[in-house]
mmCIF file of C-alpha atoms in Angstrom:
data_model
loop_
_atom_site.group_PDB
_atom_site.id
_atom_site.type_symbol
_atom_site.label_atom_id
_atom_site.label_comp_id
_atom_site.label_asym_id
_atom_site.label_seq_id
_atom_site.Cartn_x
_atom_site.Cartn_y
_atom_site.Cartn_z
ATOM 1 C CA SER T 1 34.172 95.883 76.280
ATOM 2 C CA GLU T 2 32.663 93.273 78.549
ATOM 3 C CA LYS T 3 29.499 93.193 76.431
ATOM 4 C CA MET T 4 31.411 91.945 73.418
ATOM 5 C CA SER T 5 32.015 88.675 75.296
ATOM 6 C CA TYR T 6 28.328 87.830 74.807
ATOM 7 C CA ARG T 7 26.575 86.712 71.659
ATOM 8 C CA ILE T 8 22.821 87.233 71.828
ATOM 9 C CA VAL T 9 20.582 85.168 69.581
ATOM 10 C CA LEU T 10 16.982 86.336 69.053
ATOM 11 C CA ILE T 11 14.251 83.796 68.336
ATOM 12 C CA HIS T 12 10.882 85.139 67.229
ATOM 13 C CA GLY T 13 7.475 83.674 67.981
ATOM 14 C CA PHE T 14 4.649 81.869 66.235
ATOM 15 C CA HIS T 15 3.369 83.365 62.951
ATOM 16 C CA ARG T 16 6.064 86.051 63.026
ATOM 17 C CA SER T 17 9.470 86.615 61.513
ATOM 18 C CA TYR T 18 12.803 88.189 62.456
ATOM 19 C CA LYS T 19 11.232 91.571 61.657
ATOM 20 C CA ASP T 20 9.182 91.356 64.837
ATOM 21 C CA MET T 21 12.430 91.186 66.821
ATOM 22 C CA GLU T 22 14.152 94.098 65.056
ATOM 23 C CA PRO T 23 13.311 96.671 67.747
ATOM 24 C CA LEU T 24 14.888 94.410 70.390
ATOM 25 C CA GLU T 25 17.869 93.776 68.112
ATOM 26 C CA GLN T 26 18.467 97.519 67.680
ATOM 27 C CA ASN T 27 17.953 98.212 71.393
ATOM 28 C CA LEU T 28 20.451 95.545 72.439
ATOM 29 C CA LYS T 29 22.969 96.678 69.812
ATOM 30 C CA SER T 30 22.669 100.224 71.130
ATOM 31 C CA LEU T 31 23.599 98.801 74.556
ATOM 32 C CA GLY T 32 26.763 97.357 73.013
ATOM 33 C CA TYR T 33 25.874 93.720 72.343
ATOM 34 C CA LYS T 34 26.531 91.474 69.357
ATOM 35 C CA VAL T 35 23.110 90.276 68.238
ATOM 36 C CA GLU T 36 21.961 87.627 65.757
ATOM 37 C CA ASN T 37 18.299 87.858 64.742
ATOM 38 C CA LEU T 38 17.204 84.531 63.239
ATOM 39 C CA ASN T 39 14.268 83.639 61.007
ATOM 40 C CA PHE T 40 12.225 80.431 61.299
ATOM 41 C CA PRO T 41 9.226 78.840 59.548
ATOM 42 C CA LEU T 42 7.146 79.087 62.720
ATOM 43 C CA THR T 43 3.712 79.352 61.097
ATOM 44 C CA PHE T 44 2.849 76.178 59.167
ATOM 45 C CA PRO T 45 5.707 73.626 59.118
ATOM 46 C CA ASP T 46 6.298 71.260 62.010
ATOM 47 C CA ILE T 47 8.548 72.787 64.673
ATOM 48 C CA LYS T 48 11.180 70.129 63.925
ATOM 49 C CA PHE T 49 12.246 72.145 60.856
ATOM 50 C CA SER T 50 12.855 75.232 62.985
ATOM 51 C CA LYS T 51 14.585 73.057 65.560
ATOM 52 C CA GLU T 52 17.008 71.715 62.933
ATOM 53 C CA MET T 53 17.773 75.286 61.825
ATOM 54 C CA LEU T 54 18.478 76.499 65.352
ATOM 55 C CA LYS T 55 20.546 73.403 66.093
ATOM 56 C CA LYS T 56 22.638 73.951 62.960
ATOM 57 C CA PHE T 57 23.116 77.606 63.897
ATOM 58 C CA LEU T 58 24.331 76.665 67.393
ATOM 59 C CA LEU T 59 26.675 73.967 66.069
ATOM 60 C CA ASP T 60 28.078 76.458 63.546
ATOM 61 C CA LEU T 61 28.740 78.861 66.411
ATOM 62 C CA LYS T 62 30.475 76.135 68.369
ATOM 63 C CA TYR T 63 32.666 74.852 65.551
ATOM 64 C CA GLY T 64 33.107 77.982 63.478
ATOM 65 C CA GLY T 65 34.839 80.984 64.937
ATOM 66 C CA MET T 66 33.037 81.263 68.252
ATOM 67 C CA ILE T 67 35.614 82.672 70.605
ATOM 68 C CA GLU T 68 35.929 80.426 73.647
ATOM 69 C CA LYS T 69 35.209 83.303 76.006
ATOM 70 C CA GLU T 70 31.919 84.201 74.361
ATOM 71 C CA GLU T 71 28.766 83.393 76.274
ATOM 72 C CA ILE T 72 25.762 82.446 74.185
ATOM 73 C CA VAL T 73 22.455 83.987 75.269
ATOM 74 C CA LEU T 74 19.237 82.804 73.618
ATOM 75 C CA ILE T 75 16.220 85.108 73.850
ATOM 76 C CA GLY T 76 12.907 83.531 72.888
ATOM 77 C CA TYR T 77 9.694 85.465 72.438
ATOM 78 C CA GLY T 78 6.357 83.647 72.630
ATOM 79 C CA LEU T 79 6.550 80.218 71.013
ATOM 80 C CA GLY T 80 10.237 80.926 70.386
ATOM 81 C CA GLY T 81 10.675 79.858 74.016
ATOM 82 C CA LYS T 82 9.353 76.392 73.229
ATOM 83 C CA LEU T 83 11.592 76.242 70.151
ATOM 84 C CA ILE T 84 14.582 76.829 72.441
ATOM 85 C CA GLU T 85 13.387 74.056 74.756
ATOM 86 C CA GLU T 86 12.876 71.598 71.879
ATOM 87 C CA THR T 87 16.307 72.372 70.424
ATOM 88 C CA LEU T 88 18.146 71.981 73.738
ATOM 89 C CA LYS T 89 16.723 68.466 74.153
ATOM 90 C CA ASP T 90 19.249 67.474 71.496
ATOM 91 C CA GLU T 91 22.433 66.221 73.155
ATOM 92 C CA GLU T 92 24.587 67.488 70.291
ATOM 93 C CA VAL T 93 24.025 71.097 71.360
ATOM 94 C CA ASP T 94 24.677 70.447 75.043
ATOM 95 C CA GLY T 95 27.132 72.896 76.570
ATOM 96 C CA ILE T 96 26.804 75.609 73.917
ATOM 97 C CA VAL T 97 24.160 77.842 75.514
ATOM 98 C CA ASP T 98 24.906 79.738 78.738
ATOM 99 C CA LYS T 99 21.758 81.772 79.336
ATOM 100 C CA ILE T 100 18.155 81.784 78.184
ATOM 101 C CA ILE T 101 15.683 84.649 78.469
ATOM 102 C CA LEU T 102 12.028 83.862 77.823
ATOM 103 C CA ILE T 103 9.757 86.803 76.990
ATOM 104 C CA ALA T 104 5.973 86.325 77.146
ATOM 105 C CA ALA T 105 6.507 82.646 76.405
ATOM 106 C CA PRO T 106 3.834 79.987 76.996
ATOM 107 C CA LEU T 107 5.722 77.280 78.874
ATOM 108 C CA ARG T 108 2.818 74.851 79.080
ATOM 109 C CA ASP T 109 -0.526 74.715 77.322
ATOM 110 C CA SER T 110 -2.250 78.085 77.145
ATOM 111 C CA VAL T 111 -5.880 78.906 77.832
ATOM 112 C CA VAL T 112 -6.216 80.682 74.481
ATOM 113 C CA HIS T 113 -4.723 77.702 72.635
ATOM 114 C CA ARG T 114 -7.020 75.246 74.434
ATOM 115 C CA ARG T 115 -10.137 77.296 73.800
ATOM 116 C CA LEU T 116 -9.347 78.029 70.170
ATOM 117 C CA LYS T 117 -8.793 74.316 69.587
ATOM 118 C CA ARG T 118 -12.340 73.630 70.765
ATOM 119 C CA VAL T 119 -13.669 76.040 68.156
ATOM 120 C CA PHE T 120 -11.142 75.067 65.457
ATOM 121 C CA PRO T 121 -10.256 71.390 65.971
ATOM 122 C CA LEU T 122 -7.842 71.583 63.022
ATOM 123 C CA LEU T 123 -5.827 74.409 64.589
ATOM 124 C CA ASP T 124 -2.721 72.287 65.280
ATOM 125 C CA THR T 125 -3.077 70.436 61.975
ATOM 126 C CA ILE T 126 -2.823 73.684 60.048
ATOM 127 C CA PHE T 127 -0.482 75.555 62.396
ATOM 128 C CA LYS T 128 1.794 72.643 63.258
ATOM 129 C CA PRO T 129 4.214 74.524 65.543
ATOM 130 C CA LEU T 130 1.371 74.851 68.063
ATOM 131 C CA ARG T 131 1.616 71.115 68.727
ATOM 132 C CA VAL T 132 4.400 71.819 71.221
ATOM 133 C CA LEU T 133 1.705 73.240 73.461
ATOM 134 C CA GLY T 134 -0.573 70.700 75.036
ATOM 135 C CA LYS T 135 -1.741 68.928 78.160
ATOM 136 C CA GLY T 136 0.906 68.058 80.661
ATOM 137 C CA LYS T 137 3.770 69.518 78.626
ATOM 138 C CA LYS T 138 6.062 71.213 81.098
ATOM 139 C CA PHE T 139 8.965 73.411 80.066
ATOM 140 C CA GLU T 140 12.241 71.730 80.885
ATOM 141 C CA VAL T 141 15.876 72.476 80.227
ATOM 142 C CA LYS T 142 17.988 69.603 81.503
ATOM 143 C CA ASN T 143 21.313 71.344 81.917
ATOM 144 C CA PRO T 144 21.218 73.010 85.371
ATOM 145 C CA LYS T 145 24.178 75.259 84.439
ATOM 146 C CA ILE T 146 22.020 77.261 82.035
ATOM 147 C CA GLU T 147 20.657 80.378 83.727
ATOM 148 C CA ILE T 148 17.066 81.139 82.798
ATOM 149 C CA GLY T 149 15.399 84.525 83.131
ATOM 150 C CA VAL T 150 11.665 84.959 82.559
ATOM 151 C CA ILE T 151 9.902 88.187 81.529
ATOM 152 C CA ILE T 152 6.111 88.288 81.815
ATOM 153 C CA GLY T 153 3.680 91.008 80.763
ATOM 154 C CA THR T 154 0.799 91.977 83.036
ATOM 155 C CA GLU T 155 -0.904 94.722 81.021
ATOM 156 C CA THR T 156 -3.932 93.407 79.182
ATOM 157 C CA GLU T 157 -5.831 94.259 76.022
ATOM 158 C CA GLY T 158 -7.651 92.567 73.181
ATOM 159 C CA ILE T 159 -10.307 89.971 72.519
ATOM 160 C CA PHE T 160 -8.848 87.148 74.605
ATOM 161 C CA SER T 161 -8.257 89.093 77.801
ATOM 162 C CA SER T 162 -11.600 88.101 79.340
ATOM 163 C CA TRP T 163 -10.576 84.425 79.194
ATOM 164 C CA LEU T 164 -7.362 84.906 81.037
ATOM 165 C CA GLY T 165 -7.869 85.707 84.702
ATOM 166 C CA GLU T 166 -6.361 88.503 86.702
ATOM 167 C CA PHE T 167 -2.779 88.850 85.452
ATOM 168 C CA ASN T 168 -2.307 88.503 81.705
ATOM 169 C CA ASP T 169 -0.739 90.222 78.692
ATOM 170 C CA GLY T 170 -3.778 89.863 76.432
ATOM 171 C CA LEU T 171 -2.706 86.472 75.090
ATOM 172 C CA LEU T 172 -1.156 84.569 77.996
ATOM 173 C CA ASN T 173 -1.847 84.614 81.680
ATOM 174 C CA SER T 174 1.098 84.988 84.031
ATOM 175 C CA LYS T 175 0.880 81.406 85.317
ATOM 176 C CA GLU T 176 1.402 80.028 81.801
ATOM 177 C CA CYS T 177 4.749 81.816 81.633
ATOM 178 C CA MET T 178 6.044 80.996 85.122
ATOM 179 C CA LEU T 179 9.019 78.704 85.561
ATOM 180 C CA ASP T 180 10.091 77.287 88.932
ATOM 181 C CA SER T 181 13.673 76.783 87.807
ATOM 182 C CA ALA T 182 14.084 80.380 86.618
ATOM 183 C CA LYS T 183 16.957 82.279 88.193
ATOM 184 C CA ASP T 184 14.884 85.465 88.078
ATOM 185 C CA THR T 185 11.397 86.480 86.959
ATOM 186 C CA LEU T 186 10.323 89.969 85.923
ATOM 187 C CA LEU T 187 6.693 91.078 85.771
ATOM 188 C CA ILE T 188 6.205 94.268 83.779
ATOM 189 C CA PRO T 189 2.987 96.111 82.864
ATOM 190 C CA LEU T 190 3.230 95.693 79.087
ATOM 191 C CA VAL T 191 0.998 93.909 76.586
ATOM 192 C CA HIS T 192 2.052 90.841 74.595
ATOM 193 C CA GLU T 193 2.510 92.778 71.343
ATOM 194 C CA GLU T 194 4.828 95.392 72.866
ATOM 195 C CA ILE T 195 6.751 93.731 75.672
ATOM 196 C CA HIS T 196 9.773 92.720 73.555
ATOM 197 C CA LYS T 197 9.937 96.017 71.666
ATOM 198 C CA LYS T 198 10.543 98.481 74.499
ATOM 199 C CA MET T 199 13.949 99.891 75.390
ATOM 200 C CA GLY T 200 13.126 99.261 79.046
ATOM 201 C CA THR T 201 12.875 95.531 78.363
ATOM 202 C CA ALA T 202 16.308 95.585 76.687
ATOM 203 C CA LYS T 203 17.750 97.315 79.753
ATOM 204 C CA TYR T 204 16.278 94.652 82.048
ATOM 205 C CA ILE T 205 17.803 91.993 79.772
ATOM 206 C CA ASN T 206 21.159 93.763 80.041
ATOM 207 C CA ASN T 207 20.872 93.596 83.846
ATOM 208 C CA PHE T 208 20.086 89.885 83.775
ATOM 209 C CA ILE T 209 22.964 89.088 81.434
ATOM 210 C CA SER T 210 25.536 91.089 83.372
ATOM 211 C CA LYS T 211 24.292 90.822 86.972
ATOM 212 C CA GLY T 212 22.073 87.736 87.010
ATOM 213 C CA ARG T 213 18.896 89.623 87.855
ATOM 214 C CA PHE T 214 16.539 91.960 86.041
ATOM 215 C CA ARG T 215 16.114 94.657 88.635
ATOM 216 C CA ILE T 216 19.224 96.351 90.015
ATOM 217 C CA ASP T 217 18.516 98.526 93.030
#
C-alpha cells in the first residue's frame, strides 16, 4: 500500500522515553504505517548525545536497506522538536528527511522555562537538554524541501496555565509553538500531556503525510 512507502520516526520529549510515544506508535501502525519509536537520554545529558544517536539512526537508514522510494517522516513531541532541529543542522544528514511534524514543541524559549530558571538558576545545568531553549533561539530547518507540519494544543490545565496567556496547552503557549515556515498548522483543543496520544491526532498526521494538510474537508 501507499503507506508502506513512508517510514515514520518518533522522537519523544524532555524527561520522557519511547514509552510516552507508544500510543502514537500503535495508532499510526493501525493506520498502516511503518513506525520506529526511538529512545534518547533527554533528561540529564547534553542534547549532543541524543543528536549523535539520531544522526547515526538517519545515516543507518540512508546507507542500510532504506528503499529509495521511502519517505522519511520525523515526528517530534515537545523538546523532541528541538532535537530534530539540532540534528538536521549537520550536513551529513542533509537530504535524508522528507517531512517533519512537530507536536506541542517549544520552538523558541518558553515562558515556563524562563520563569523556572529564575527560581532554579541551576535548571539548565542539571537538565542539560533544556539549554537548546533560550533567548533569541529561533527554530530553523535550512533545507526548504522539507515539509513541516505543526500541531499545537489549546486546551489548558495544570499549575503553569496561569502564566501562559490565552491559548496554551498547560505547558506552552501557542505562540511558542508557531512556525512561519510551516506548510500547515493545526490547533486542537487538547492538553500537552494528551495531544500526542489521541487517535484523532494520528489521523491528522495521516492527512498531512498523504495530502500535505491536516484537515481534509
